[in-house]
Amino acid sequence: MASLTLSRRTVMASAGALAASVAFDLPVGIAPARAQDAPVNQNPGFYRYKVGDITVTALNDGFGTRPLDGFIRNAELADVRKAMEAAYLPTDAISISYTTLALQIGDRLVLIDTGNGDSGAPTSGAWMNNFRAAGFKPENVSTVIISHFHGDHINGFRLKDGTAVFPNAEVMVPAAEWAFWMDDAKMNTAPEAAKNAFATVRRVFGPIAKDVKQYEGDKELVPGVTAIAAPGHTPGHTVFAITSGKGRLMALSDTTNHPALFVRNPEWTAIFDMDGPQAIATRRKLLDMAATEKMQVAFYHAPFPATGHIAKAGNGFELVPVQWSSAI
Ligand SMILES: [Zn+2]
């Protein structure tokens, strides 16, 4: 089956570029494409579930990989490796997946974060395929809500060539995030490596700066979606309570990176946490609340579909995935 698919794809690709007569002269036994030429995603990565009357669609944007060494600021590498081993994950590098949310709320189509667009690792960038496969169109997005300004959350909003991906959407961003990343003095005094992050924010939002709606924490942004300030990971990092009827979901954004490390060990801080102690306090508070109140949670960097419940375990917590369901 694989070789049939590959040769048909090859013929079709050639037919686009060359005259049809040339395309049909292709040898049948042509070498298959190399494994690394295969598309990033397997089947389309979207998963739907309900929160009351709101339909939530988790949309996968592939993954990025980082060496484990140096990933956590305040833990011994041997202990980090043990945690990875306990989760049956590799002990040299970590794959960090990206999952955004699309919410159908009445007639509105609301996105929480936008993925990497065409600016991420080659193993990312699956978002638009998955979004379309889920039956959505970019022009139908009414609101884009941003949790914080790291590139893996905002680059999908604008392509590298400047194209706005969601032409009809209003954009809502945390006011504290805007104040920090748009501050020229902070950019100019930032370490060289961090200057890129400031440049990314300006590239993505600069052209629409006057139209961006800045929101404060603890505010209902659209019906059923309430922002909750969750600083530490970044100054304006925000999580969202999504409520409808009896349904409640806490979209935890980057309250933790991979749950096998940081839900299990909430005192560990990833190198992306800008204020480590504050990130730890926020993480403990929110995970404890989710466990106590038995709320369903969604993570940006958990294994797909990145949703489940939080249970107390040892000195930390664990993520208990939801049971996959074919029914919405
Ligand atoms: Zn992130």
mmCIF file of C-alpha atoms and ligand atoms in Angstrom:
data_model
loop_
_atom_site.group_PDB
_atom_site.id
_atom_site.type_symbol
_atom_site.label_atom_id
_atom_site.label_comp_id
_atom_site.label_asym_id
_atom_site.label_seq_id
_atom_site.Cartn_x
_atom_site.Cartn_y
_atom_site.Cartn_z
ATOM 1 C CA MET A 1 0.000 0.000 0.000
ATOM 2 C CA ALA A 2 2.743 2.392 0.950
ATOM 3 C CA SER A 3 4.589 2.043 -2.342
ATOM 4 C CA LEU A 4 1.344 2.424 -4.300
ATOM 5 C CA THR A 5 0.563 5.615 -2.425
ATOM 6 C CA LEU A 6 4.062 6.953 -2.919
ATOM 7 C CA SER A 7 4.211 6.280 -6.634
ATOM 8 C CA ARG A 8 0.776 7.760 -7.167
ATOM 9 C CA ARG A 9 1.842 10.850 -5.271
ATOM 10 C CA THR A 10 4.998 11.034 -7.345
ATOM 11 C CA VAL A 11 3.005 10.806 -10.564
ATOM 12 C CA MET A 12 0.580 13.453 -9.404
ATOM 13 C CA ALA A 13 3.349 15.754 -8.279
ATOM 14 C CA SER A 14 5.106 15.353 -11.605
ATOM 15 C CA ALA A 15 1.902 15.847 -13.566
ATOM 16 C CA GLY A 16 1.587 19.248 -11.954
ATOM 17 C CA ALA A 17 5.068 20.302 -12.932
ATOM 18 C CA LEU A 18 5.553 18.559 -16.284
ATOM 19 C CA ALA A 19 3.509 17.601 -19.318
ATOM 20 C CA ALA A 20 1.198 14.646 -18.670
ATOM 21 C CA SER A 21 2.941 12.450 -21.237
ATOM 22 C CA VAL A 22 6.221 12.799 -19.350
ATOM 23 C CA ALA A 23 4.573 12.029 -16.027
ATOM 24 C CA PHE A 24 3.201 8.716 -17.265
ATOM 25 C CA ASP A 25 6.647 7.602 -18.420
ATOM 26 C CA LEU A 26 7.832 7.337 -14.825
ATOM 27 C CA PRO A 27 9.383 3.975 -14.049
ATOM 28 C CA VAL A 28 7.172 1.832 -11.847
ATOM 29 C CA GLY A 29 10.039 0.825 -9.569
ATOM 30 C CA ILE A 30 11.053 4.374 -8.696
ATOM 31 C CA ALA A 31 12.845 4.691 -5.353
ATOM 32 C CA PRO A 32 10.431 5.491 -2.540
ATOM 33 C CA ALA A 33 10.661 8.871 -0.877
ATOM 34 C CA ARG A 34 13.003 8.964 2.086
ATOM 35 C CA ALA A 35 11.416 8.541 5.482
ATOM 36 C CA GLN A 36 12.160 12.151 6.401
ATOM 37 C CA ASP A 37 10.082 13.321 3.431
ATOM 38 C CA ALA A 38 6.950 11.845 5.010
ATOM 39 C CA PRO A 39 4.400 14.376 6.247
ATOM 40 C CA VAL A 40 4.611 15.416 9.902
ATOM 41 C CA ASN A 41 1.191 14.270 10.960
ATOM 42 C CA GLN A 42 -0.232 10.794 10.820
ATOM 43 C CA ASN A 43 -3.969 11.114 10.524
ATOM 44 C CA PRO A 44 -5.345 14.603 11.088
ATOM 45 C CA GLY A 45 -4.634 15.566 14.695
ATOM 46 C CA PHE A 46 -7.844 16.968 16.049
ATOM 47 C CA TYR A 47 -10.029 15.751 18.894
ATOM 48 C CA ARG A 48 -13.463 17.054 19.841
ATOM 49 C CA TYR A 49 -15.162 17.099 23.209
ATOM 50 C CA LYS A 50 -17.960 18.986 24.887
ATOM 51 C CA VAL A 51 -17.927 21.400 27.784
ATOM 52 C CA GLY A 52 -21.637 21.956 28.343
ATOM 53 C CA ASP A 53 -22.897 23.499 25.091
ATOM 54 C CA ILE A 54 -19.401 24.503 23.966
ATOM 55 C CA THR A 55 -17.695 22.220 21.455
ATOM 56 C CA VAL A 56 -13.958 22.107 22.085
ATOM 57 C CA THR A 57 -11.609 20.930 19.357
ATOM 58 C CA ALA A 58 -8.031 20.170 20.353
ATOM 59 C CA LEU A 59 -5.774 20.896 17.368
ATOM 60 C CA ASN A 60 -2.284 19.443 17.220
ATOM 61 C CA ASP A 61 0.619 21.406 15.761
ATOM 62 C CA GLY A 62 3.265 18.687 15.779
ATOM 63 C CA PHE A 63 6.194 18.843 18.159
ATOM 64 C CA GLY A 64 9.676 20.175 18.840
ATOM 65 C CA THR A 65 12.553 18.287 20.427
ATOM 66 C CA ARG A 66 15.101 19.522 22.979
ATOM 67 C CA PRO A 67 18.010 17.856 24.726
ATOM 68 C CA LEU A 68 17.121 16.881 28.282
ATOM 69 C CA ASP A 69 20.416 18.248 29.583
ATOM 70 C CA GLY A 70 19.807 21.844 30.649
ATOM 71 C CA PHE A 71 16.040 21.678 30.164
ATOM 72 C CA ILE A 72 15.227 21.993 33.862
ATOM 73 C CA ARG A 73 16.930 24.713 35.859
ATOM 74 C CA ASN A 74 16.687 23.316 39.352
ATOM 75 C CA ALA A 75 16.932 19.506 39.111
ATOM 76 C CA GLU A 76 19.781 17.047 38.649
ATOM 77 C CA LEU A 77 19.894 15.520 35.192
ATOM 78 C CA ALA A 78 19.882 12.027 36.765
ATOM 79 C CA ASP A 79 16.572 12.807 38.499
ATOM 80 C CA VAL A 80 15.082 14.227 35.321
ATOM 81 C CA ARG A 81 16.120 11.074 33.469
ATOM 82 C CA LYS A 82 14.459 8.969 36.157
ATOM 83 C CA ALA A 83 11.202 10.877 35.709
ATOM 84 C CA MET A 84 11.375 10.363 31.957
ATOM 85 C CA GLU A 85 12.108 6.671 32.396
ATOM 86 C CA ALA A 86 9.163 6.330 34.792
ATOM 87 C CA ALA A 87 6.950 7.742 32.025
ATOM 88 C CA TYR A 88 8.486 5.397 29.401
ATOM 89 C CA LEU A 89 9.968 8.332 27.535
ATOM 90 C CA PRO A 90 13.477 8.748 26.071
ATOM 91 C CA THR A 91 16.161 9.880 28.531
ATOM 92 C CA ASP A 92 18.322 11.949 26.169
ATOM 93 C CA ALA A 93 15.802 14.346 24.619
ATOM 94 C CA ILE A 94 12.231 15.431 25.141
ATOM 95 C CA SER A 95 9.537 15.856 22.501
ATOM 96 C CA ILE A 96 7.295 18.764 23.343
ATOM 97 C CA SER A 97 3.988 18.711 21.511
ATOM 98 C CA TYR A 98 1.737 21.688 20.812
ATOM 99 C CA THR A 99 -2.056 21.600 21.168
ATOM 100 C CA THR A 100 -4.251 24.658 20.704
ATOM 101 C CA LEU A 101 -8.005 24.843 21.301
ATOM 102 C CA ALA A 102 -10.827 25.904 19.002
ATOM 103 C CA LEU A 103 -14.114 26.651 20.757
ATOM 104 C CA GLN A 104 -17.492 26.736 19.080
ATOM 105 C CA ILE A 105 -19.588 28.993 21.282
ATOM 106 C CA GLY A 106 -22.952 29.685 19.682
ATOM 107 C CA ASP A 107 -22.097 31.222 16.310
ATOM 108 C CA ARG A 108 -18.579 32.156 17.352
ATOM 109 C CA LEU A 109 -15.418 30.292 16.481
ATOM 110 C CA VAL A 110 -12.845 31.170 19.129
ATOM 111 C CA LEU A 111 -9.199 30.085 19.144
ATOM 112 C CA ILE A 112 -6.995 29.906 22.200
ATOM 113 C CA ASP A 113 -3.447 30.316 20.823
ATOM 114 C CA THR A 114 -2.381 29.657 17.259
ATOM 115 C CA GLY A 115 0.600 27.280 17.130
ATOM 116 C CA ASN A 116 3.900 27.791 15.325
ATOM 117 C CA GLY A 117 2.703 28.765 11.851
ATOM 118 C CA ASP A 118 5.665 28.470 9.468
ATOM 119 C CA SER A 119 8.199 29.620 12.079
ATOM 120 C CA GLY A 120 8.659 26.495 14.221
ATOM 121 C CA ALA A 121 10.708 23.291 14.063
ATOM 122 C CA PRO A 122 10.319 21.181 10.889
ATOM 123 C CA THR A 123 8.337 18.680 12.985
ATOM 124 C CA SER A 124 5.777 21.383 13.807
ATOM 125 C CA GLY A 125 3.491 23.353 11.499
ATOM 126 C CA ALA A 126 0.771 20.713 11.212
ATOM 127 C CA TRP A 127 -1.812 23.089 12.645
ATOM 128 C CA MET A 128 -3.475 24.440 9.503
ATOM 129 C CA ASN A 129 -3.907 20.950 8.023
ATOM 130 C CA ASN A 130 -5.516 19.784 11.230
ATOM 131 C CA PHE A 131 -7.676 22.894 11.530
ATOM 132 C CA ARG A 132 -8.994 22.397 8.004
ATOM 133 C CA ALA A 133 -9.396 18.653 8.485
ATOM 134 C CA ALA A 134 -11.598 19.466 11.487
ATOM 135 C CA GLY A 135 -13.884 21.358 9.096
ATOM 136 C CA PHE A 136 -12.834 24.913 9.981
ATOM 137 C CA LYS A 137 -11.800 27.832 7.772
ATOM 138 C CA PRO A 138 -9.428 30.624 8.869
ATOM 139 C CA GLU A 139 -11.791 33.342 7.625
ATOM 140 C CA ASN A 140 -14.519 32.047 9.960
ATOM 141 C CA VAL A 141 -12.501 32.580 13.134
ATOM 142 C CA SER A 142 -14.224 35.356 15.067
ATOM 143 C CA THR A 143 -11.867 35.710 18.041
ATOM 144 C CA VAL A 144 -8.265 34.761 18.736
ATOM 145 C CA ILE A 145 -7.366 34.713 22.431
ATOM 146 C CA ILE A 146 -3.662 34.565 23.228
ATOM 147 C CA SER A 147 -2.380 33.066 26.499
ATOM 148 C CA HIS A 148 1.131 34.547 26.328
ATOM 149 C CA PHE A 149 3.642 35.750 23.767
ATOM 150 C CA HIS A 150 6.036 32.835 23.274
ATOM 151 C CA GLY A 151 6.530 32.048 19.595
ATOM 152 C CA ASP A 152 4.951 28.581 19.701
ATOM 153 C CA HIS A 153 1.682 30.250 20.760
ATOM 154 C CA ILE A 154 1.585 33.307 18.487
ATOM 155 C CA ASN A 155 3.522 32.607 15.285
ATOM 156 C CA GLY A 156 0.498 30.885 13.731
ATOM 157 C CA PHE A 157 -1.264 34.231 13.760
ATOM 158 C CA ARG A 158 0.953 35.663 11.013
ATOM 159 C CA LEU A 159 3.058 33.870 8.428
ATOM 160 C CA LYS A 160 6.706 34.769 7.875
ATOM 161 C CA ASP A 161 5.788 36.695 4.733
ATOM 162 C CA GLY A 162 3.494 38.928 6.787
ATOM 163 C CA THR A 163 0.168 37.316 5.835
ATOM 164 C CA ALA A 164 -2.499 37.601 8.527
ATOM 165 C CA VAL A 165 -3.910 34.079 8.872
ATOM 166 C CA PHE A 166 -7.289 34.984 10.445
ATOM 167 C CA PRO A 167 -8.419 38.049 8.500
ATOM 168 C CA ASN A 168 -11.779 38.515 10.250
ATOM 169 C CA ALA A 169 -10.812 37.796 13.845
ATOM 170 C CA GLU A 170 -10.636 40.175 16.771
ATOM 171 C CA VAL A 171 -7.494 39.558 18.799
ATOM 172 C CA MET A 172 -7.351 39.532 22.578
ATOM 173 C CA VAL A 173 -4.027 39.488 24.438
ATOM 174 C CA PRO A 174 -3.036 39.775 28.104
ATOM 175 C CA ALA A 175 -2.396 43.443 28.975
ATOM 176 C CA ALA A 176 0.557 42.489 31.209
ATOM 177 C CA GLU A 177 2.103 40.530 28.345
ATOM 178 C CA TRP A 178 1.699 43.463 25.961
ATOM 179 C CA ALA A 179 3.220 45.893 28.478
ATOM 180 C CA PHE A 180 6.294 43.681 28.934
ATOM 181 C CA TRP A 181 7.106 42.595 25.373
ATOM 182 C CA MET A 182 6.277 45.931 23.724
ATOM 183 C CA ASP A 183 8.544 47.833 26.124
ATOM 184 C CA ASP A 184 11.551 49.051 24.104
ATOM 185 C CA ALA A 185 13.674 49.532 27.207
ATOM 186 C CA LYS A 186 13.113 45.901 28.225
ATOM 187 C CA MET A 187 13.985 44.725 24.712
ATOM 188 C CA ASN A 188 17.150 46.801 24.557
ATOM 189 C CA THR A 189 18.442 45.535 27.889
ATOM 190 C CA ALA A 190 17.441 41.876 27.292
ATOM 191 C CA PRO A 191 20.178 39.282 26.758
ATOM 192 C CA GLU A 192 21.031 38.803 23.078
ATOM 193 C CA ALA A 193 19.287 35.393 22.945
ATOM 194 C CA ALA A 194 16.044 36.867 24.296
ATOM 195 C CA LYS A 195 15.925 39.728 21.778
ATOM 196 C CA ASN A 196 14.430 37.313 19.224
ATOM 197 C CA ALA A 197 11.408 36.781 21.443
ATOM 198 C CA PHE A 198 10.762 40.546 21.504
ATOM 199 C CA ALA A 199 11.203 40.702 17.730
ATOM 200 C CA THR A 200 8.687 37.866 17.257
ATOM 201 C CA VAL A 201 6.011 39.700 19.241
ATOM 202 C CA ARG A 202 6.547 42.870 17.199
ATOM 203 C CA ARG A 203 6.518 40.973 13.896
ATOM 204 C CA VAL A 204 3.243 39.211 14.760
ATOM 205 C CA PHE A 205 1.283 42.021 16.412
ATOM 206 C CA GLY A 206 3.047 45.206 15.275
ATOM 207 C CA PRO A 207 0.954 45.636 12.087
ATOM 208 C CA ILE A 208 -2.326 45.506 14.063
ATOM 209 C CA ALA A 209 -1.109 47.080 17.303
ATOM 210 C CA LYS A 210 -3.942 49.625 17.464
ATOM 211 C CA ASP A 211 -6.644 46.959 16.966
ATOM 212 C CA VAL A 212 -5.406 44.446 19.529
ATOM 213 C CA LYS A 213 -7.703 44.208 22.560
ATOM 214 C CA GLN A 214 -5.742 43.967 25.765
ATOM 215 C CA TYR A 215 -7.437 42.125 28.604
ATOM 216 C CA GLU A 216 -6.781 41.981 32.336
ATOM 217 C CA GLY A 217 -6.900 38.725 34.317
ATOM 218 C CA ASP A 218 -10.157 37.529 35.862
ATOM 219 C CA LYS A 219 -12.348 38.845 33.076
ATOM 220 C CA GLU A 220 -14.885 37.064 30.873
ATOM 221 C CA LEU A 221 -13.508 37.521 27.346
ATOM 222 C CA VAL A 222 -16.282 35.866 25.359
ATOM 223 C CA PRO A 223 -19.352 34.120 26.826
ATOM 224 C CA GLY A 224 -18.085 31.101 28.770
ATOM 225 C CA VAL A 225 -14.361 31.915 28.637
ATOM 226 C CA THR A 226 -12.828 33.705 31.626
ATOM 227 C CA ALA A 227 -9.191 34.753 31.782
ATOM 228 C CA ILE A 228 -7.280 33.971 34.980
ATOM 229 C CA ALA A 229 -3.891 35.611 35.500
ATOM 230 C CA ALA A 230 -1.230 32.912 35.973
ATOM 231 C CA PRO A 231 2.108 34.758 35.979
ATOM 232 C CA GLY A 232 5.531 33.159 36.263
ATOM 233 C CA HIS A 233 6.031 31.362 32.980
ATOM 234 C CA THR A 234 5.885 34.865 31.474
ATOM 235 C CA PRO A 235 4.787 38.120 33.156
ATOM 236 C CA GLY A 236 1.286 38.044 31.629
ATOM 237 C CA HIS A 237 0.811 34.291 31.235
ATOM 238 C CA THR A 238 -2.901 33.490 31.414
ATOM 239 C CA VAL A 239 -5.075 30.389 31.824
ATOM 240 C CA PHE A 240 -8.762 30.128 30.993
ATOM 241 C CA ALA A 241 -11.836 28.751 32.739
ATOM 242 C CA ILE A 242 -14.213 27.495 30.069
ATOM 243 C CA THR A 243 -17.680 26.967 31.482
ATOM 244 C CA SER A 244 -21.081 26.090 30.101
ATOM 245 C CA GLY A 245 -23.946 24.519 32.047
ATOM 246 C CA LYS A 246 -22.354 21.920 34.322
ATOM 247 C CA GLY A 247 -19.268 21.678 32.097
ATOM 248 C CA ARG A 248 -15.981 23.164 33.329
ATOM 249 C CA LEU A 249 -12.603 22.989 31.680
ATOM 250 C CA MET A 250 -9.436 24.748 32.781
ATOM 251 C CA ALA A 251 -7.152 25.472 29.841
ATOM 252 C CA LEU A 252 -3.824 25.568 31.674
ATOM 253 C CA SER A 253 -1.710 26.993 28.821
ATOM 254 C CA ASP A 254 1.964 26.675 29.910
ATOM 255 C CA THR A 255 1.295 26.304 33.620
ATOM 256 C CA THR A 256 3.352 23.169 33.093
ATOM 257 C CA ASN A 257 5.463 21.959 30.222
ATOM 258 C CA HIS A 258 5.422 18.159 29.745
ATOM 259 C CA PRO A 259 3.212 16.684 32.520
ATOM 260 C CA ALA A 260 5.511 13.681 33.031
ATOM 261 C CA LEU A 261 8.052 16.154 34.403
ATOM 262 C CA PHE A 262 6.191 19.150 35.816
ATOM 263 C CA VAL A 263 2.798 17.812 36.908
ATOM 264 C CA ARG A 264 4.703 15.023 38.637
ATOM 265 C CA ASN A 265 7.276 17.504 40.013
ATOM 266 C CA PRO A 266 5.641 20.937 40.254
ATOM 267 C CA GLU A 267 8.744 22.390 41.943
ATOM 268 C CA TRP A 268 10.849 21.883 38.829
ATOM 269 C CA THR A 269 11.147 24.845 36.492
ATOM 270 C CA ALA A 270 11.772 24.575 32.776
ATOM 271 C CA ILE A 271 14.201 26.994 31.175
ATOM 272 C CA PHE A 272 11.197 28.729 29.583
ATOM 273 C CA ASP A 273 9.786 29.819 32.958
ATOM 274 C CA MET A 274 10.865 33.447 33.164
ATOM 275 C CA ASP A 275 10.258 33.775 36.905
ATOM 276 C CA GLY A 276 10.912 30.322 38.387
ATOM 277 C CA PRO A 277 9.585 30.801 41.948
ATOM 278 C CA GLN A 278 6.453 32.564 40.708
ATOM 279 C CA ALA A 279 5.859 29.856 38.083
ATOM 280 C CA ILE A 280 6.109 27.190 40.797
ATOM 281 C CA ALA A 281 3.609 28.970 43.045
ATOM 282 C CA THR A 282 1.166 29.402 40.153
ATOM 283 C CA ARG A 283 1.601 25.775 39.081
ATOM 284 C CA ARG A 284 0.971 24.397 42.587
ATOM 285 C CA LYS A 285 -2.067 26.594 43.084
ATOM 286 C CA LEU A 286 -3.725 25.706 39.775
ATOM 287 C CA LEU A 287 -2.933 21.975 39.866
ATOM 288 C CA ASP A 288 -4.191 21.794 43.440
ATOM 289 C CA MET A 289 -7.388 23.585 42.459
ATOM 290 C CA ALA A 290 -7.943 21.255 39.491
ATOM 291 C CA ALA A 291 -7.383 18.181 41.696
ATOM 292 C CA THR A 292 -9.582 19.421 44.532
ATOM 293 C CA GLU A 293 -12.416 20.544 42.296
ATOM 294 C CA LYS A 294 -12.031 17.576 39.904
ATOM 295 C CA MET A 295 -12.017 19.926 36.938
ATOM 296 C CA GLN A 296 -11.092 18.681 33.517
ATOM 297 C CA VAL A 297 -7.909 20.355 32.297
ATOM 298 C CA ALA A 298 -6.300 20.983 28.915
ATOM 299 C CA PHE A 299 -2.562 21.570 28.505
ATOM 300 C CA TYR A 300 -0.693 23.148 25.620
ATOM 301 C CA HIS A 301 2.297 20.810 25.961
ATOM 302 C CA ALA A 302 0.776 17.490 27.078
ATOM 303 C CA PRO A 303 0.619 14.413 24.845
ATOM 304 C CA PHE A 304 -2.307 14.733 22.421
ATOM 305 C CA PRO A 305 -5.234 15.241 22.912
ATOM 306 C CA ALA A 306 -3.701 16.993 25.906
ATOM 307 C CA THR A 307 -6.711 16.783 28.195
ATOM 308 C CA GLY A 308 -7.569 14.868 31.353
ATOM 309 C CA HIS A 309 -7.837 15.259 35.089
ATOM 310 C CA ILE A 310 -5.324 16.031 37.818
ATOM 311 C CA ALA A 311 -4.877 13.623 40.715
ATOM 312 C CA LYS A 312 -2.683 14.181 43.769
ATOM 313 C CA ALA A 313 0.292 11.803 43.791
ATOM 314 C CA GLY A 314 3.226 11.843 46.225
ATOM 315 C CA ASN A 315 4.566 15.385 46.540
ATOM 316 C CA GLY A 316 3.062 16.323 43.226
ATOM 317 C CA PHE A 317 0.269 15.345 40.914
ATOM 318 C CA GLU A 318 -0.384 13.204 37.921
ATOM 319 C CA LEU A 319 -2.319 13.714 34.735
ATOM 320 C CA VAL A 320 -5.039 11.113 34.217
ATOM 321 C CA PRO A 321 -5.942 11.222 30.510
ATOM 322 C CA VAL A 322 -9.578 11.214 29.449
ATOM 323 C CA GLN A 323 -10.894 8.109 27.772
ATOM 324 C CA TRP A 324 -10.853 8.643 24.012
ATOM 325 C CA SER A 325 -14.389 8.720 22.705
ATOM 326 C CA SER A 326 -15.688 8.411 19.168
ATOM 327 C CA ALA A 327 -18.791 10.321 20.197
ATOM 328 C CA ILE A 328 -18.635 14.041 20.833
HETATM 329 ZN ZN ZN B 1 4.570 27.040 25.076
#
